[in-house]
């Protein structure tokens, strides 16, 4: 019930392509869904987040798509750049409960 | 942008020894957290701290672990008697409004237990 399942584990995308990372959850009480980006040797940093009252949120090249009925949300990176190469984590929480983290996706953008 | 500062960046210790990991959260933040991560894998929640007390802790955070905010700026994680399996990267984080707001993470302390 408290798990967040993230896929794929790793992803290689050509420069300029679209990177798509998917997450699924079970707990319908979750009401906050952030994505964190982590570079090697650094802590995670919030990239973008969504609440279930909207189906999509866009910030620059990064978009979260949210499907409440399917209990799924995904991160889309448009025009992927080598600087986007990092590990991406989805997470979910409700009512200030601890963040439940996905297992992470290692993204490599090939120049 | 304000930063969460963690010291030391690397800590090597012998099994059974006590270690204290230190963090300086962002000054006007009220919520503090410790997470750990083993070899770039899943981020694991340890504990959250608010209003000078633990607000939530995970199964990992057993009696060997403790947290303290000894003054107005520092937030520490103590492991009383380290085990080999405590070897991990430990991240401190803080936020102004709990886990439903942006968490700011430090760069971590790599703990190696030998």
mmCIF file of C-alpha atoms in Angstrom:
data_model
loop_
_atom_site.group_PDB
_atom_site.id
_atom_site.type_symbol
_atom_site.label_atom_id
_atom_site.label_comp_id
_atom_site.label_asym_id
_atom_site.label_seq_id
_atom_site.Cartn_x
_atom_site.Cartn_y
_atom_site.Cartn_z
ATOM 1 C CA UNK A 1 0.000 0.000 0.000
ATOM 2 C CA UNK A 2 2.832 2.359 0.784
ATOM 3 C CA UNK A 3 5.041 1.496 -2.179
ATOM 4 C CA UNK A 4 5.852 3.630 -5.167
ATOM 5 C CA UNK A 5 7.000 1.586 -8.145
ATOM 6 C CA UNK A 6 9.297 3.309 -10.610
ATOM 7 C CA UNK A 7 10.396 2.222 -14.072
ATOM 8 C CA UNK A 8 12.619 1.839 -15.941
ATOM 9 C CA UNK A 9 15.642 1.270 -13.724
ATOM 10 C CA UNK A 10 17.877 2.826 -16.365
ATOM 11 C CA UNK A 11 17.272 4.727 -19.561
ATOM 12 C CA UNK A 12 19.455 5.846 -22.437
ATOM 13 C CA UNK A 13 18.140 8.597 -24.688
ATOM 14 C CA UNK A 14 19.706 10.437 -27.594
ATOM 15 C CA UNK A 15 20.290 14.144 -27.216
ATOM 16 C CA UNK A 16 17.178 15.995 -28.290
ATOM 17 C CA UNK A 17 14.907 13.061 -27.590
ATOM 18 C CA UNK A 18 12.145 12.667 -25.020
ATOM 19 C CA UNK A 19 12.916 10.887 -21.759
ATOM 20 C CA UNK A 20 9.954 9.270 -20.018
ATOM 21 C CA UNK A 21 10.015 7.816 -16.509
ATOM 22 C CA UNK A 22 6.969 6.204 -14.969
ATOM 23 C CA UNK A 23 5.737 5.714 -11.428
ATOM 24 C CA UNK A 24 2.752 3.925 -9.947
ATOM 25 C CA UNK A 25 1.297 4.026 -6.467
ATOM 26 C CA UNK A 26 -1.410 2.207 -4.519
ATOM 27 C CA UNK A 27 -2.346 4.461 -1.638
ATOM 28 C CA UNK A 28 -5.192 6.705 -2.788
ATOM 29 C CA UNK A 29 -4.531 9.015 0.169
ATOM 30 C CA UNK A 30 -1.330 10.285 -1.454
ATOM 31 C CA UNK A 31 -1.789 13.920 -2.406
ATOM 32 C CA UNK A 32 1.663 15.208 -3.284
ATOM 33 C CA UNK A 33 3.935 13.740 -5.955
ATOM 34 C CA UNK A 34 7.406 15.252 -6.335
ATOM 35 C CA UNK A 35 10.245 14.310 -8.660
ATOM 36 C CA UNK A 36 13.796 14.677 -7.403
ATOM 37 C CA UNK A 37 16.949 14.824 -9.513
ATOM 38 C CA UNK A 38 20.255 13.595 -8.151
ATOM 39 C CA UNK A 39 23.709 14.094 -9.616
ATOM 40 C CA UNK A 40 26.604 11.864 -8.486
ATOM 41 C CA UNK A 41 27.987 12.911 -5.114
ATOM 42 C CA UNK A 42 25.098 15.283 -4.431
ATOM 43 C CA UNK A 43 21.860 15.124 -2.515
ATOM 44 C CA UNK A 44 18.542 14.917 -4.350
ATOM 45 C CA UNK A 45 17.072 18.227 -5.500
ATOM 46 C CA UNK A 46 13.401 18.905 -6.140
ATOM 47 C CA UNK A 47 12.764 19.145 -9.855
ATOM 48 C CA UNK A 48 9.003 19.440 -10.145
ATOM 49 C CA UNK A 49 5.948 18.353 -8.157
ATOM 50 C CA UNK A 50 2.239 17.888 -8.731
ATOM 51 C CA UNK A 51 -0.918 17.586 -6.658
ATOM 52 C CA UNK A 52 -3.853 15.423 -7.806
ATOM 53 C CA UNK A 53 -6.148 18.331 -8.633
ATOM 54 C CA UNK A 54 -4.402 18.743 -12.003
ATOM 55 C CA UNK A 55 -3.498 16.194 -14.683
ATOM 56 C CA UNK A 56 -0.373 17.895 -15.945
ATOM 57 C CA UNK A 57 2.250 20.348 -14.791
ATOM 58 C CA UNK A 58 4.950 21.805 -16.982
ATOM 59 C CA UNK A 59 8.095 23.654 -16.002
ATOM 60 C CA UNK A 60 10.365 24.398 -18.919
ATOM 61 C CA UNK A 61 11.381 21.118 -20.551
ATOM 62 C CA UNK A 62 10.025 19.059 -17.651
ATOM 63 C CA UNK A 63 6.421 17.862 -17.501
ATOM 64 C CA UNK A 64 4.596 15.676 -14.996
ATOM 65 C CA UNK A 65 1.573 13.788 -16.310
ATOM 66 C CA UNK A 66 -0.778 12.522 -13.631
ATOM 67 C CA UNK A 67 -3.478 9.874 -14.053
ATOM 68 C CA UNK A 68 -5.486 9.674 -10.860
ATOM 69 C CA UNK A 69 -7.740 6.805 -11.942
ATOM 70 C CA UNK A 70 -4.781 4.655 -12.962
ATOM 71 C CA UNK A 71 -2.736 5.781 -9.945
ATOM 72 C CA UNK A 72 0.188 6.590 -12.173
ATOM 73 C CA UNK A 73 2.344 9.605 -12.837
ATOM 74 C CA UNK A 74 5.233 10.169 -15.171
ATOM 75 C CA UNK A 75 8.050 12.588 -15.855
ATOM 76 C CA UNK A 76 8.700 13.716 -19.400
ATOM 77 C CA UNK A 77 11.913 15.511 -20.308
ATOM 78 C CA UNK A 78 11.625 17.171 -23.691
ATOM 79 C CA UNK A 79 14.679 17.929 -25.831
ATOM 80 C CA UNK A 80 16.856 15.902 -23.450
ATOM 81 C CA UNK A 81 20.366 17.267 -22.953
ATOM 82 C CA UNK A 82 23.584 15.644 -21.701
ATOM 83 C CA UNK A 83 23.289 17.850 -18.595
ATOM 84 C CA UNK A 84 20.057 16.025 -17.764
ATOM 85 C CA UNK A 85 22.042 12.833 -17.166
ATOM 86 C CA UNK A 86 21.299 12.015 -13.529
ATOM 87 C CA UNK A 87 19.263 9.704 -11.349
ATOM 88 C CA UNK A 88 15.603 10.631 -11.055
ATOM 89 C CA UNK A 89 13.392 9.646 -8.141
ATOM 90 C CA UNK A 90 9.636 9.890 -7.945
ATOM 91 C CA UNK A 91 8.016 10.085 -4.535
ATOM 92 C CA UNK A 92 4.612 10.392 -2.911
ATOM 93 C CA UNK A 93 3.199 11.469 0.414
ATOM 94 C CA UNK A 94 0.062 12.626 2.189
ATOM 95 C CA UNK A 95 -0.659 14.823 5.179
ATOM 96 C CA UNK A 96 3.015 15.444 5.884
ATOM 97 C CA UNK A 97 3.666 11.740 6.232
ATOM 98 C CA UNK A 98 7.175 10.686 5.238
ATOM 99 C CA UNK A 99 7.968 10.740 1.542
ATOM 100 C CA UNK A 100 7.702 7.306 -0.049
ATOM 101 C CA UNK A 101 10.420 7.084 -2.692
ATOM 102 C CA UNK A 102 10.628 5.144 -5.919
ATOM 103 C CA UNK A 103 13.749 3.076 -6.594
ATOM 104 C CA UNK A 104 15.221 5.626 -8.997
ATOM 105 C CA UNK A 105 15.961 5.766 -12.720
ATOM 106 C CA UNK A 106 19.464 6.342 -13.984
ATOM 107 C CA UNK A 107 19.128 8.495 -17.093
ATOM 108 C CA UNK A 108 21.942 8.824 -19.604
ATOM 109 C CA UNK A 109 21.635 11.269 -22.478
ATOM 110 C CA UNK A 110 23.944 10.374 -25.341
ATOM 111 C CA UNK A 111 25.387 13.330 -27.258
ATOM 112 C CA UNK B 1 19.921 29.666 -3.087
ATOM 113 C CA UNK B 2 20.261 28.728 0.594
ATOM 114 C CA UNK B 3 22.011 25.451 1.334
ATOM 115 C CA UNK B 4 21.953 22.635 3.830
ATOM 116 C CA UNK B 5 25.498 21.981 5.015
ATOM 117 C CA UNK B 6 26.723 18.589 6.175
ATOM 118 C CA UNK B 7 29.987 17.648 7.856
ATOM 119 C CA UNK B 8 32.086 15.657 7.482
ATOM 120 C CA UNK B 9 31.789 14.700 3.832
ATOM 121 C CA UNK B 10 33.431 11.336 4.572
ATOM 122 C CA UNK B 11 33.632 9.419 7.823
ATOM 123 C CA UNK B 12 35.457 6.158 8.342
ATOM 124 C CA UNK B 13 34.926 4.296 11.585
ATOM 125 C CA UNK B 14 35.450 0.927 13.156
ATOM 126 C CA UNK B 15 32.515 -1.353 13.845
ATOM 127 C CA UNK B 16 31.113 -0.712 17.313
ATOM 128 C CA UNK B 17 32.268 2.890 17.458
ATOM 129 C CA UNK B 18 29.980 5.858 17.871
ATOM 130 C CA UNK B 19 29.660 8.424 15.117
ATOM 131 C CA UNK B 20 27.988 11.801 14.995
ATOM 132 C CA UNK B 21 26.960 13.259 11.675
ATOM 133 C CA UNK B 22 26.366 16.975 11.628
ATOM 134 C CA UNK B 23 24.038 19.163 9.631
ATOM 135 C CA UNK B 24 23.227 22.844 9.482
ATOM 136 C CA UNK B 25 19.731 23.172 8.012
ATOM 137 C CA UNK B 26 18.498 26.284 6.259
ATOM 138 C CA UNK B 27 18.058 28.923 8.923
ATOM 139 C CA UNK B 28 14.320 29.618 8.754
ATOM 140 C CA UNK B 29 13.272 26.000 8.193
ATOM 141 C CA UNK B 30 11.275 24.175 10.823
ATOM 142 C CA UNK B 31 11.300 20.547 9.644
ATOM 143 C CA UNK B 32 14.422 18.422 9.608
ATOM 144 C CA UNK B 33 15.111 14.976 8.238
ATOM 145 C CA UNK B 34 17.734 12.308 7.951
ATOM 146 C CA UNK B 35 17.781 9.927 4.999
ATOM 147 C CA UNK B 36 20.297 7.378 3.875
ATOM 148 C CA UNK B 37 21.206 5.924 0.525
ATOM 149 C CA UNK B 38 23.281 2.852 -0.181
ATOM 150 C CA UNK B 39 25.450 2.985 -3.317
ATOM 151 C CA UNK B 40 23.201 5.358 -5.281
ATOM 152 C CA UNK B 41 20.181 3.169 -4.742
ATOM 153 C CA UNK B 42 16.855 3.909 -3.112
ATOM 154 C CA UNK B 43 16.591 6.852 -0.750
ATOM 155 C CA UNK B 44 15.539 5.549 2.685
ATOM 156 C CA UNK B 45 13.793 7.691 5.263
ATOM 157 C CA UNK B 46 15.228 7.530 8.766
ATOM 158 C CA UNK B 47 13.610 10.235 10.868
ATOM 159 C CA UNK B 48 11.826 13.568 10.819
ATOM 160 C CA UNK B 49 12.130 16.209 13.515
ATOM 161 C CA UNK B 50 9.879 19.145 14.272
ATOM 162 C CA UNK B 51 9.432 21.419 17.240
ATOM 163 C CA UNK B 52 12.350 19.806 19.059
ATOM 164 C CA UNK B 53 11.029 16.290 18.902
ATOM 165 C CA UNK B 54 10.892 13.318 16.573
ATOM 166 C CA UNK B 55 7.700 13.472 14.539
ATOM 167 C CA UNK B 56 8.195 10.249 12.622
ATOM 168 C CA UNK B 57 10.774 7.498 12.335
ATOM 169 C CA UNK B 58 11.265 4.416 10.200
ATOM 170 C CA UNK B 59 12.042 0.832 11.165
ATOM 171 C CA UNK B 60 15.697 1.530 10.349
ATOM 172 C CA UNK B 61 15.849 4.145 13.105
ATOM 173 C CA UNK B 62 16.268 1.774 16.022
ATOM 174 C CA UNK B 63 17.693 2.355 19.495
ATOM 175 C CA UNK B 64 21.192 2.752 18.067
ATOM 176 C CA UNK B 65 20.159 5.977 16.384
ATOM 177 C CA UNK B 66 19.353 9.315 17.945
ATOM 178 C CA UNK B 67 18.920 12.867 16.738
ATOM 179 C CA UNK B 68 19.467 16.142 18.459
ATOM 180 C CA UNK B 69 19.194 19.813 17.810
ATOM 181 C CA UNK B 70 21.711 21.004 20.402
ATOM 182 C CA UNK B 71 21.464 24.673 19.515
ATOM 183 C CA UNK B 72 19.566 26.896 17.137
ATOM 184 C CA UNK B 73 21.507 25.878 14.060
ATOM 185 C CA UNK B 74 22.844 22.320 14.214
ATOM 186 C CA UNK B 75 20.983 19.056 13.705
ATOM 187 C CA UNK B 76 22.895 15.866 14.459
ATOM 188 C CA UNK B 77 22.478 12.152 13.873
ATOM 189 C CA UNK B 78 24.255 9.853 16.296
ATOM 190 C CA UNK B 79 24.824 6.172 15.710
ATOM 191 C CA UNK B 80 25.774 4.666 19.041
ATOM 192 C CA UNK B 81 27.461 1.438 18.005
ATOM 193 C CA UNK B 82 28.026 1.244 14.279
ATOM 194 C CA UNK B 83 27.510 -1.942 12.289
ATOM 195 C CA UNK B 84 28.894 -2.861 8.884
ATOM 196 C CA UNK B 85 25.434 -2.445 7.372
ATOM 197 C CA UNK B 86 25.320 1.181 8.517
ATOM 198 C CA UNK B 87 27.759 1.999 5.719
ATOM 199 C CA UNK B 88 25.847 4.376 3.448
ATOM 200 C CA UNK B 89 25.536 7.973 2.337
ATOM 201 C CA UNK B 90 23.572 9.898 4.952
ATOM 202 C CA UNK B 91 21.634 12.945 3.824
ATOM 203 C CA UNK B 92 20.225 15.672 5.980
ATOM 204 C CA UNK B 93 17.278 17.658 4.633
ATOM 205 C CA UNK B 94 15.139 20.531 5.791
ATOM 206 C CA UNK B 95 11.940 22.191 4.703
ATOM 207 C CA UNK B 96 9.851 25.149 5.680
ATOM 208 C CA UNK B 97 6.588 23.286 5.607
ATOM 209 C CA UNK B 98 6.934 19.537 6.057
ATOM 210 C CA UNK B 99 7.162 16.832 3.407
ATOM 211 C CA UNK B 100 4.471 18.455 1.277
ATOM 212 C CA UNK B 101 6.867 21.265 0.555
ATOM 213 C CA UNK B 102 10.261 21.367 -1.105
ATOM 214 C CA UNK B 103 12.914 19.424 0.759
ATOM 215 C CA UNK B 104 16.400 20.851 0.575
ATOM 216 C CA UNK B 105 19.089 18.189 0.838
ATOM 217 C CA UNK B 106 22.706 18.515 1.858
ATOM 218 C CA UNK B 107 25.502 16.874 -0.112
ATOM 219 C CA UNK B 108 25.682 14.003 2.319
ATOM 220 C CA UNK B 109 28.162 12.251 4.577
ATOM 221 C CA UNK B 110 29.606 9.016 3.242
ATOM 222 C CA UNK B 111 29.916 6.711 6.244
ATOM 223 C CA UNK B 112 32.160 3.686 5.919
ATOM 224 C CA UNK B 113 32.123 1.175 8.765
ATOM 225 C CA UNK B 114 35.087 -1.211 8.726
#
